[in-house]
Amino acid sequence: MSIPLLSLFIPTFFFVSITPGMCMTLALSLGMSVGVRRSLHMMWGELIGVGLVAAAAALGVAALMLQFPQAFIFLKLGGGAYLGWLGLQMWQSKGKLVMPEPGSKIQVQGDLQLALNGFITAIANPKGWAFFITLLPPFLDQSLPLAPQLSLLVAMILLIEFGCLLIYSSGGKALRHLLMDRGNVKLMNRIAGSLMIGVGLWLALG
């Protein structure tokens, strides 16, 4: 791929990734509740989903999916309801994602479940499919082999997305420390829970 094309591609997709959305809000919420380190499990699940969506969009599969939005209905509603339920538990300082108050015991959500949360959020977002099918194909040169170009672009998308997820998760962790220093554990759980509920509603109704 040409350097001028890549120099346009990188800032374009960085701007898209860094813009607040479902995945970034999820990273922010988990950064607050479980910290950056455990949020990494959500991130690798989300990156797998983003990679699949980006590759499918470039190959034209997304065009078919967008014509039949009912294919997303069950995944959207199920995933949105699940994330909303997790957020409601967090708001009530219950469940496996909350920050425990001093002296309390809490069950921890498994790493694979965190990854599944990220994966579902990535692949069940019709706006993500629409976005990739609109912006990704113009960066592909039809006169050159498709596979190497697609591999490079998807790899760059994943690197950009991962960096943005880390930024949001780190921001959540910083807010977590600020609230913890003031003893506002319940407030922190409610903020993180509200963000999670918002992601669930966004996913189900978007």
JSON list of C-alpha atoms in Angstrom, two decimals:
[
{"chain": "A", "resi": 1, "resn": "MET", "atom": "CA", "xyz": [0.00, 0.00, 0.00]},
{"chain": "A", "resi": 2, "resn": "SER", "atom": "CA", "xyz": [1.14, 3.53, -0.69]},
{"chain": "A", "resi": 3, "resn": "ILE", "atom": "CA", "xyz": [2.41, 5.75, 2.11]},
{"chain": "A", "resi": 4, "resn": "PRO", "atom": "CA", "xyz": [-0.01, 8.60, 1.26]},
{"chain": "A", "resi": 5, "resn": "LEU", "atom": "CA", "xyz": [-2.95, 6.19, 1.51]},
{"chain": "A", "resi": 6, "resn": "LEU", "atom": "CA", "xyz": [-1.77, 4.89, 4.87]},
{"chain": "A", "resi": 7, "resn": "SER", "atom": "CA", "xyz": [-1.14, 8.43, 6.14]},
{"chain": "A", "resi": 8, "resn": "LEU", "atom": "CA", "xyz": [-4.81, 9.15, 5.45]},
{"chain": "A", "resi": 9, "resn": "PHE", "atom": "CA", "xyz": [-6.07, 5.83, 6.78]},
{"chain": "A", "resi": 10, "resn": "ILE", "atom": "CA", "xyz": [-4.40, 6.04, 10.22]},
{"chain": "A", "resi": 11, "resn": "PRO", "atom": "CA", "xyz": [-5.84, 9.40, 11.40]},
{"chain": "A", "resi": 12, "resn": "THR", "atom": "CA", "xyz": [-9.23, 8.56, 9.90]},
{"chain": "A", "resi": 13, "resn": "PHE", "atom": "CA", "xyz": [-9.63, 5.37, 11.89]},
{"chain": "A", "resi": 14, "resn": "PHE", "atom": "CA", "xyz": [-8.03, 6.82, 15.00]},
{"chain": "A", "resi": 15, "resn": "PHE", "atom": "CA", "xyz": [-10.66, 9.56, 15.01]},
{"chain": "A", "resi": 16, "resn": "VAL", "atom": "CA", "xyz": [-13.40, 6.96, 14.52]},
{"chain": "A", "resi": 17, "resn": "SER", "atom": "CA", "xyz": [-12.07, 4.72, 17.31]},
{"chain": "A", "resi": 18, "resn": "ILE", "atom": "CA", "xyz": [-11.44, 7.46, 19.86]},
{"chain": "A", "resi": 19, "resn": "THR", "atom": "CA", "xyz": [-14.95, 8.86, 19.43]},
{"chain": "A", "resi": 20, "resn": "PRO", "atom": "CA", "xyz": [-17.13, 7.71, 22.35]},
{"chain": "A", "resi": 21, "resn": "GLY", "atom": "CA", "xyz": [-19.17, 4.66, 21.46]},
{"chain": "A", "resi": 22, "resn": "MET", "atom": "CA", "xyz": [-20.40, 1.40, 22.92]},
{"chain": "A", "resi": 23, "resn": "CYS", "atom": "CA", "xyz": [-17.02, -0.33, 23.09]},
{"chain": "A", "resi": 24, "resn": "MET", "atom": "CA", "xyz": [-15.22, 2.70, 24.51]},
{"chain": "A", "resi": 25, "resn": "THR", "atom": "CA", "xyz": [-17.94, 3.25, 27.10]},
{"chain": "A", "resi": 26, "resn": "LEU", "atom": "CA", "xyz": [-17.67, -0.41, 28.09]},
{"chain": "A", "resi": 27, "resn": "ALA", "atom": "CA", "xyz": [-13.90, -0.02, 28.48]},
{"chain": "A", "resi": 28, "resn": "LEU", "atom": "CA", "xyz": [-14.42, 3.08, 30.63]},
{"chain": "A", "resi": 29, "resn": "SER", "atom": "CA", "xyz": [-16.94, 1.28, 32.83]},
{"chain": "A", "resi": 30, "resn": "LEU", "atom": "CA", "xyz": [-14.75, -1.78, 33.30]},
{"chain": "A", "resi": 31, "resn": "GLY", "atom": "CA", "xyz": [-11.70, 0.38, 33.94]},
{"chain": "A", "resi": 32, "resn": "MET", "atom": "CA", "xyz": [-13.62, 1.83, 36.87]},
{"chain": "A", "resi": 33, "resn": "SER", "atom": "CA", "xyz": [-14.99, -1.43, 38.21]},
{"chain": "A", "resi": 34, "resn": "VAL", "atom": "CA", "xyz": [-12.30, -4.07, 37.60]},
{"chain": "A", "resi": 35, "resn": "GLY", "atom": "CA", "xyz": [-9.27, -2.02, 36.56]},
{"chain": "A", "resi": 36, "resn": "VAL", "atom": "CA", "xyz": [-7.22, -1.86, 33.37]},
{"chain": "A", "resi": 37, "resn": "ARG", "atom": "CA", "xyz": [-5.53, -5.23, 33.80]},
{"chain": "A", "resi": 38, "resn": "ARG", "atom": "CA", "xyz": [-8.73, -7.26, 33.95]},
{"chain": "A", "resi": 39, "resn": "SER", "atom": "CA", "xyz": [-10.32, -5.06, 31.29]},
{"chain": "A", "resi": 40, "resn": "LEU", "atom": "CA", "xyz": [-7.74, -6.50, 28.88]},
{"chain": "A", "resi": 41, "resn": "HIS", "atom": "CA", "xyz": [-9.83, -9.66, 28.72]},
{"chain": "A", "resi": 42, "resn": "MET", "atom": "CA", "xyz": [-12.81, -7.67, 27.46]},
{"chain": "A", "resi": 43, "resn": "MET", "atom": "CA", "xyz": [-10.50, -5.96, 24.98]},
{"chain": "A", "resi": 44, "resn": "TRP", "atom": "CA", "xyz": [-9.23, -9.10, 23.28]},
{"chain": "A", "resi": 45, "resn": "GLY", "atom": "CA", "xyz": [-12.79, -10.32, 22.88]},
{"chain": "A", "resi": 46, "resn": "GLU", "atom": "CA", "xyz": [-13.80, -6.96, 21.46]},
{"chain": "A", "resi": 47, "resn": "LEU", "atom": "CA", "xyz": [-10.83, -6.91, 19.09]},
{"chain": "A", "resi": 48, "resn": "ILE", "atom": "CA", "xyz": [-11.75, -10.34, 17.71]},
{"chain": "A", "resi": 49, "resn": "GLY", "atom": "CA", "xyz": [-15.24, -9.02, 17.03]},
{"chain": "A", "resi": 50, "resn": "VAL", "atom": "CA", "xyz": [-13.96, -5.82, 15.41]},
{"chain": "A", "resi": 51, "resn": "GLY", "atom": "CA", "xyz": [-11.54, -7.81, 13.25]},
{"chain": "A", "resi": 52, "resn": "LEU", "atom": "CA", "xyz": [-14.34, -10.07, 12.03]},
{"chain": "A", "resi": 53, "resn": "VAL", "atom": "CA", "xyz": [-16.62, -7.12, 11.27]},
{"chain": "A", "resi": 54, "resn": "ALA", "atom": "CA", "xyz": [-13.86, -5.23, 9.45]},
{"chain": "A", "resi": 55, "resn": "ALA", "atom": "CA", "xyz": [-12.87, -8.24, 7.35]},
{"chain": "A", "resi": 56, "resn": "ALA", "atom": "CA", "xyz": [-16.49, -9.06, 6.54]},
{"chain": "A", "resi": 57, "resn": "ALA", "atom": "CA", "xyz": [-17.18, -5.46, 5.55]},
{"chain": "A", "resi": 58, "resn": "ALA", "atom": "CA", "xyz": [-14.19, -5.36, 3.22]},
{"chain": "A", "resi": 59, "resn": "LEU", "atom": "CA", "xyz": [-15.27, -8.63, 1.62]},
{"chain": "A", "resi": 60, "resn": "GLY", "atom": "CA", "xyz": [-18.80, -7.38, 1.07]},
{"chain": "A", "resi": 61, "resn": "VAL", "atom": "CA", "xyz": [-20.52, -9.65, 3.57]},
{"chain": "A", "resi": 62, "resn": "ALA", "atom": "CA", "xyz": [-21.76, -6.66, 5.53]},
{"chain": "A", "resi": 63, "resn": "ALA", "atom": "CA", "xyz": [-23.78, -5.49, 2.53]},
{"chain": "A", "resi": 64, "resn": "LEU", "atom": "CA", "xyz": [-25.91, -8.61, 2.83]},
{"chain": "A", "resi": 65, "resn": "MET", "atom": "CA", "xyz": [-26.15, -8.28, 6.61]},
{"chain": "A", "resi": 66, "resn": "LEU", "atom": "CA", "xyz": [-27.32, -4.68, 6.34]},
{"chain": "A", "resi": 67, "resn": "GLN", "atom": "CA", "xyz": [-30.07, -5.70, 3.95]},
{"chain": "A", "resi": 68, "resn": "PHE", "atom": "CA", "xyz": [-31.36, -8.19, 6.51]},
{"chain": "A", "resi": 69, "resn": "PRO", "atom": "CA", "xyz": [-31.16, -6.34, 9.85]},
{"chain": "A", "resi": 70, "resn": "GLN", "atom": "CA", "xyz": [-33.35, -8.98, 11.47]},
{"chain": "A", "resi": 71, "resn": "ALA", "atom": "CA", "xyz": [-30.20, -11.09, 11.63]},
{"chain": "A", "resi": 72, "resn": "PHE", "atom": "CA", "xyz": [-29.04, -8.73, 14.39]},
{"chain": "A", "resi": 73, "resn": "ILE", "atom": "CA", "xyz": [-32.26, -8.58, 16.37]},
{"chain": "A", "resi": 74, "resn": "PHE", "atom": "CA", "xyz": [-31.78, -11.50, 18.73]},
{"chain": "A", "resi": 75, "resn": "LEU", "atom": "CA", "xyz": [-28.09, -10.81, 19.25]},
{"chain": "A", "resi": 76, "resn": "LYS", "atom": "CA", "xyz": [-28.73, -7.11, 19.84]},
{"chain": "A", "resi": 77, "resn": "LEU", "atom": "CA", "xyz": [-31.61, -7.61, 22.25]},
{"chain": "A", "resi": 78, "resn": "GLY", "atom": "CA", "xyz": [-29.98, -10.50, 24.09]},
{"chain": "A", "resi": 79, "resn": "GLY", "atom": "CA", "xyz": [-26.60, -8.81, 24.38]},
{"chain": "A", "resi": 80, "resn": "GLY", "atom": "CA", "xyz": [-28.16, -5.46, 25.31]},
{"chain": "A", "resi": 81, "resn": "ALA", "atom": "CA", "xyz": [-30.36, -7.05, 27.98]},
{"chain": "A", "resi": 82, "resn": "TYR", "atom": "CA", "xyz": [-27.41, -8.90, 29.46]},
{"chain": "A", "resi": 83, "resn": "LEU", "atom": "CA", "xyz": [-25.19, -5.82, 29.62]},
{"chain": "A", "resi": 84, "resn": "GLY", "atom": "CA", "xyz": [-28.08, -3.81, 31.04]},
{"chain": "A", "resi": 85, "resn": "TRP", "atom": "CA", "xyz": [-28.62, -6.43, 33.73]},
{"chain": "A", "resi": 86, "resn": "LEU", "atom": "CA", "xyz": [-24.94, -6.32, 34.65]},
{"chain": "A", "resi": 87, "resn": "GLY", "atom": "CA", "xyz": [-25.15, -2.53, 34.83]},
{"chain": "A", "resi": 88, "resn": "LEU", "atom": "CA", "xyz": [-28.21, -2.68, 37.08]},
{"chain": "A", "resi": 89, "resn": "GLN", "atom": "CA", "xyz": [-26.38, -5.00, 39.44]},
{"chain": "A", "resi": 90, "resn": "MET", "atom": "CA", "xyz": [-23.39, -2.66, 39.47]},
{"chain": "A", "resi": 91, "resn": "TRP", "atom": "CA", "xyz": [-25.66, 0.31, 40.19]},
{"chain": "A", "resi": 92, "resn": "GLN", "atom": "CA", "xyz": [-26.99, -1.62, 43.18]},
{"chain": "A", "resi": 93, "resn": "SER", "atom": "CA", "xyz": [-23.43, -2.58, 44.26]},
{"chain": "A", "resi": 94, "resn": "LYS", "atom": "CA", "xyz": [-24.18, -6.22, 43.52]},
{"chain": "A", "resi": 95, "resn": "GLY", "atom": "CA", "xyz": [-22.84, -8.77, 41.06]},
{"chain": "A", "resi": 96, "resn": "LYS", "atom": "CA", "xyz": [-19.40, -9.75, 39.80]},
{"chain": "A", "resi": 97, "resn": "LEU", "atom": "CA", "xyz": [-18.21, -6.45, 38.36]},
{"chain": "A", "resi": 98, "resn": "VAL", "atom": "CA", "xyz": [-18.63, -4.06, 41.26]},
{"chain": "A", "resi": 99, "resn": "MET", "atom": "CA", "xyz": [-15.83, -2.61, 43.32]},
{"chain": "A", "resi": 100, "resn": "PRO", "atom": "CA", "xyz": [-16.31, -4.14, 46.79]},
{"chain": "A", "resi": 101, "resn": "GLU", "atom": "CA", "xyz": [-16.83, -1.88, 49.75]},
{"chain": "A", "resi": 102, "resn": "PRO", "atom": "CA", "xyz": [-14.49, -2.36, 52.70]},
{"chain": "A", "resi": 103, "resn": "GLY", "atom": "CA", "xyz": [-15.19, -5.63, 54.51]},
{"chain": "A", "resi": 104, "resn": "SER", "atom": "CA", "xyz": [-17.50, -7.04, 51.82]},
{"chain": "A", "resi": 105, "resn": "LYS", "atom": "CA", "xyz": [-16.99, -10.15, 49.71]},
{"chain": "A", "resi": 106, "resn": "ILE", "atom": "CA", "xyz": [-17.69, -10.33, 46.01]},
{"chain": "A", "resi": 107, "resn": "GLN", "atom": "CA", "xyz": [-17.68, -12.93, 43.25]},
{"chain": "A", "resi": 108, "resn": "VAL", "atom": "CA", "xyz": [-15.43, -12.05, 40.35]},
{"chain": "A", "resi": 109, "resn": "GLN", "atom": "CA", "xyz": [-16.64, -12.39, 36.75]},
{"chain": "A", "resi": 110, "resn": "GLY", "atom": "CA", "xyz": [-14.52, -14.84, 34.76]},
{"chain": "A", "resi": 111, "resn": "ASP", "atom": "CA", "xyz": [-12.02, -13.71, 32.15]},
{"chain": "A", "resi": 112, "resn": "LEU", "atom": "CA", "xyz": [-13.84, -15.53, 29.34]},
{"chain": "A", "resi": 113, "resn": "GLN", "atom": "CA", "xyz": [-17.10, -13.83, 30.30]},
{"chain": "A", "resi": 114, "resn": "LEU", "atom": "CA", "xyz": [-15.42, -10.45, 30.11]},
{"chain": "A", "resi": 115, "resn": "ALA", "atom": "CA", "xyz": [-14.10, -11.38, 26.66]},
{"chain": "A", "resi": 116, "resn": "LEU", "atom": "CA", "xyz": [-17.59, -12.47, 25.59]},
{"chain": "A", "resi": 117, "resn": "ASN", "atom": "CA", "xyz": [-18.99, -9.12, 26.72]},
{"chain": "A", "resi": 118, "resn": "GLY", "atom": "CA", "xyz": [-16.52, -7.35, 24.45]},
{"chain": "A", "resi": 119, "resn": "PHE", "atom": "CA", "xyz": [-17.11, -9.72, 21.53]},
{"chain": "A", "resi": 120, "resn": "ILE", "atom": "CA", "xyz": [-20.90, -9.37, 21.65]},
{"chain": "A", "resi": 121, "resn": "THR", "atom": "CA", "xyz": [-20.69, -5.60, 21.92]},
{"chain": "A", "resi": 122, "resn": "ALA", "atom": "CA", "xyz": [-18.46, -5.45, 18.84]},
{"chain": "A", "resi": 123, "resn": "ILE", "atom": "CA", "xyz": [-20.33, -7.77, 16.50]},
{"chain": "A", "resi": 124, "resn": "ALA", "atom": "CA", "xyz": [-23.90, -6.89, 17.49]},
{"chain": "A", "resi": 125, "resn": "ASN", "atom": "CA", "xyz": [-23.60, -3.23, 16.57]},
{"chain": "A", "resi": 126, "resn": "PRO", "atom": "CA", "xyz": [-25.20, -2.57, 13.15]},
{"chain": "A", "resi": 127, "resn": "LYS", "atom": "CA", "xyz": [-23.67, 0.91, 13.12]},
{"chain": "A", "resi": 128, "resn": "GLY", "atom": "CA", "xyz": [-20.24, -0.70, 13.27]},
{"chain": "A", "resi": 129, "resn": "TRP", "atom": "CA", "xyz": [-21.03, -2.83, 10.23]},
{"chain": "A", "resi": 130, "resn": "ALA", "atom": "CA", "xyz": [-22.38, 0.20, 8.36]},
{"chain": "A", "resi": 131, "resn": "PHE", "atom": "CA", "xyz": [-19.33, 2.24, 9.27]},
{"chain": "A", "resi": 132, "resn": "PHE", "atom": "CA", "xyz": [-16.80, -0.34, 8.13]},
{"chain": "A", "resi": 133, "resn": "ILE", "atom": "CA", "xyz": [-18.56, -1.08, 4.87]},
{"chain": "A", "resi": 134, "resn": "THR", "atom": "CA", "xyz": [-18.60, 2.64, 4.13]},
{"chain": "A", "resi": 135, "resn": "LEU", "atom": "CA", "xyz": [-15.03, 3.60, 5.04]},
{"chain": "A", "resi": 136, "resn": "LEU", "atom": "CA", "xyz": [-12.89, 0.50, 4.67]},
{"chain": "A", "resi": 137, "resn": "PRO", "atom": "CA", "xyz": [-13.39, -0.47, 0.99]},
{"chain": "A", "resi": 138, "resn": "PRO", "atom": "CA", "xyz": [-12.21, 2.90, -0.41]},
{"chain": "A", "resi": 139, "resn": "PHE", "atom": "CA", "xyz": [-8.77, 2.22, 1.07]},
{"chain": "A", "resi": 140, "resn": "LEU", "atom": "CA", "xyz": [-8.43, -1.04, -0.87]},
{"chain": "A", "resi": 141, "resn": "ASP", "atom": "CA", "xyz": [-6.71, -0.91, -4.27]},
{"chain": "A", "resi": 142, "resn": "GLN", "atom": "CA", "xyz": [-8.59, -3.26, -6.60]},
{"chain": "A", "resi": 143, "resn": "SER", "atom": "CA", "xyz": [-5.57, -3.54, -8.88]},
{"chain": "A", "resi": 144, "resn": "LEU", "atom": "CA", "xyz": [-3.49, -5.16, -6.12]},
{"chain": "A", "resi": 145, "resn": "PRO", "atom": "CA", "xyz": [-3.96, -8.46, -4.29]},
{"chain": "A", "resi": 146, "resn": "LEU", "atom": "CA", "xyz": [-6.74, -8.09, -1.75]},
{"chain": "A", "resi": 147, "resn": "ALA", "atom": "CA", "xyz": [-5.51, -10.41, 1.02]},
{"chain": "A", "resi": 148, "resn": "PRO", "atom": "CA", "xyz": [-2.27, -8.54, 1.89]},
{"chain": "A", "resi": 149, "resn": "GLN", "atom": "CA", "xyz": [-4.02, -5.17, 1.88]},
{"chain": "A", "resi": 150, "resn": "LEU", "atom": "CA", "xyz": [-6.89, -6.43, 4.01]},
{"chain": "A", "resi": 151, "resn": "SER", "atom": "CA", "xyz": [-4.52, -8.09, 6.47]},
{"chain": "A", "resi": 152, "resn": "LEU", "atom": "CA", "xyz": [-2.52, -4.89, 6.88]},
{"chain": "A", "resi": 153, "resn": "LEU", "atom": "CA", "xyz": [-5.56, -2.64, 7.28]},
{"chain": "A", "resi": 154, "resn": "VAL", "atom": "CA", "xyz": [-7.28, -4.95, 9.78]},
{"chain": "A", "resi": 155, "resn": "ALA", "atom": "CA", "xyz": [-4.06, -5.23, 11.79]},
{"chain": "A", "resi": 156, "resn": "MET", "atom": "CA", "xyz": [-3.78, -1.44, 11.89]},
{"chain": "A", "resi": 157, "resn": "ILE", "atom": "CA", "xyz": [-7.45, -1.10, 12.86]},
{"chain": "A", "resi": 158, "resn": "LEU", "atom": "CA", "xyz": [-6.93, -3.51, 15.75]},
{"chain": "A", "resi": 159, "resn": "LEU", "atom": "CA", "xyz": [-3.83, -1.65, 16.96]},
{"chain": "A", "resi": 160, "resn": "ILE", "atom": "CA", "xyz": [-5.65, 1.69, 16.82]},
{"chain": "A", "resi": 161, "resn": "GLU", "atom": "CA", "xyz": [-8.71, 0.23, 18.53]},
{"chain": "A", "resi": 162, "resn": "PHE", "atom": "CA", "xyz": [-6.60, -1.38, 21.26]},
{"chain": "A", "resi": 163, "resn": "GLY", "atom": "CA", "xyz": [-4.82, 1.90, 21.96]},
{"chain": "A", "resi": 164, "resn": "CYS", "atom": "CA", "xyz": [-8.14, 3.74, 22.26]},
{"chain": "A", "resi": 165, "resn": "LEU", "atom": "CA", "xyz": [-9.57, 1.06, 24.55]},
{"chain": "A", "resi": 166, "resn": "LEU", "atom": "CA", "xyz": [-6.54, 1.45, 26.81]},
{"chain": "A", "resi": 167, "resn": "ILE", "atom": "CA", "xyz": [-7.05, 5.22, 26.92]},
{"chain": "A", "resi": 168, "resn": "TYR", "atom": "CA", "xyz": [-10.68, 4.86, 28.00]},
{"chain": "A", "resi": 169, "resn": "SER", "atom": "CA", "xyz": [-9.97, 2.06, 30.45]},
{"chain": "A", "resi": 170, "resn": "SER", "atom": "CA", "xyz": [-7.12, 4.07, 32.00]},
{"chain": "A", "resi": 171, "resn": "GLY", "atom": "CA", "xyz": [-9.46, 7.03, 32.31]},
{"chain": "A", "resi": 172, "resn": "GLY", "atom": "CA", "xyz": [-11.92, 4.83, 34.16]},
{"chain": "A", "resi": 173, "resn": "LYS", "atom": "CA", "xyz": [-9.16, 3.63, 36.46]},
{"chain": "A", "resi": 174, "resn": "ALA", "atom": "CA", "xyz": [-8.12, 7.22, 37.21]},
{"chain": "A", "resi": 175, "resn": "LEU", "atom": "CA", "xyz": [-11.72, 8.10, 38.08]},
{"chain": "A", "resi": 176, "resn": "ARG", "atom": "CA", "xyz": [-11.87, 4.98, 40.22]},
{"chain": "A", "resi": 177, "resn": "HIS", "atom": "CA", "xyz": [-8.87, 6.07, 42.27]},
{"chain": "A", "resi": 178, "resn": "LEU", "atom": "CA", "xyz": [-10.31, 9.56, 42.67]},
{"chain": "A", "resi": 179, "resn": "LEU", "atom": "CA", "xyz": [-13.58, 8.22, 44.02]},
{"chain": "A", "resi": 180, "resn": "MET", "atom": "CA", "xyz": [-11.89, 5.57, 46.16]},
{"chain": "A", "resi": 181, "resn": "ASP", "atom": "CA", "xyz": [-9.72, 8.22, 47.81]},
{"chain": "A", "resi": 182, "resn": "ARG", "atom": "CA", "xyz": [-12.90, 9.96, 48.90]},
{"chain": "A", "resi": 183, "resn": "GLY", "atom": "CA", "xyz": [-14.52, 6.74, 50.07]},
{"chain": "A", "resi": 184, "resn": "ASN", "atom": "CA", "xyz": [-17.28, 6.94, 47.44]},
{"chain": "A", "resi": 185, "resn": "VAL", "atom": "CA", "xyz": [-17.28, 3.26, 46.46]},
{"chain": "A", "resi": 186, "resn": "LYS", "atom": "CA", "xyz": [-21.04, 3.15, 46.05]},
{"chain": "A", "resi": 187, "resn": "LEU", "atom": "CA", "xyz": [-21.00, 6.25, 43.85]},
{"chain": "A", "resi": 188, "resn": "MET", "atom": "CA", "xyz": [-18.28, 4.71, 41.68]},
{"chain": "A", "resi": 189, "resn": "ASN", "atom": "CA", "xyz": [-20.32, 1.53, 41.25]},
{"chain": "A", "resi": 190, "resn": "ARG", "atom": "CA", "xyz": [-23.37, 3.59, 40.31]},
{"chain": "A", "resi": 191, "resn": "ILE", "atom": "CA", "xyz": [-21.44, 5.59, 37.72]},
{"chain": "A", "resi": 192, "resn": "ALA", "atom": "CA", "xyz": [-19.92, 2.43, 36.21]},
{"chain": "A", "resi": 193, "resn": "GLY", "atom": "CA", "xyz": [-23.31, 0.70, 36.33]},
{"chain": "A", "resi": 194, "resn": "SER", "atom": "CA", "xyz": [-25.03, 3.61, 34.63]},
{"chain": "A", "resi": 195, "resn": "LEU", "atom": "CA", "xyz": [-22.43, 3.50, 31.84]},
{"chain": "A", "resi": 196, "resn": "MET", "atom": "CA", "xyz": [-22.99, -0.24, 31.47]},
{"chain": "A", "resi": 197, "resn": "ILE", "atom": "CA", "xyz": [-26.77, 0.22, 31.32]},
{"chain": "A", "resi": 198, "resn": "GLY", "atom": "CA", "xyz": [-26.23, 2.88, 28.68]},
{"chain": "A", "resi": 199, "resn": "VAL", "atom": "CA", "xyz": [-24.15, 0.45, 26.60]},
{"chain": "A", "resi": 200, "resn": "GLY", "atom": "CA", "xyz": [-26.89, -2.17, 26.92]},
{"chain": "A", "resi": 201, "resn": "LEU", "atom": "CA", "xyz": [-29.61, 0.26, 25.82]},
{"chain": "A", "resi": 202, "resn": "TRP", "atom": "CA", "xyz": [-27.41, 1.56, 23.02]},
{"chain": "A", "resi": 203, "resn": "LEU", "atom": "CA", "xyz": [-26.82, -1.98, 21.80]},
{"chain": "A", "resi": 204, "resn": "ALA", "atom": "CA", "xyz": [-30.45, -3.09, 22.03]},
{"chain": "A", "resi": 205, "resn": "LEU", "atom": "CA", "xyz": [-32.07, 0.05, 20.62]},
{"chain": "A", "resi": 206, "resn": "GLY", "atom": "CA", "xyz": [-29.36, 1.44, 18.32]}
]
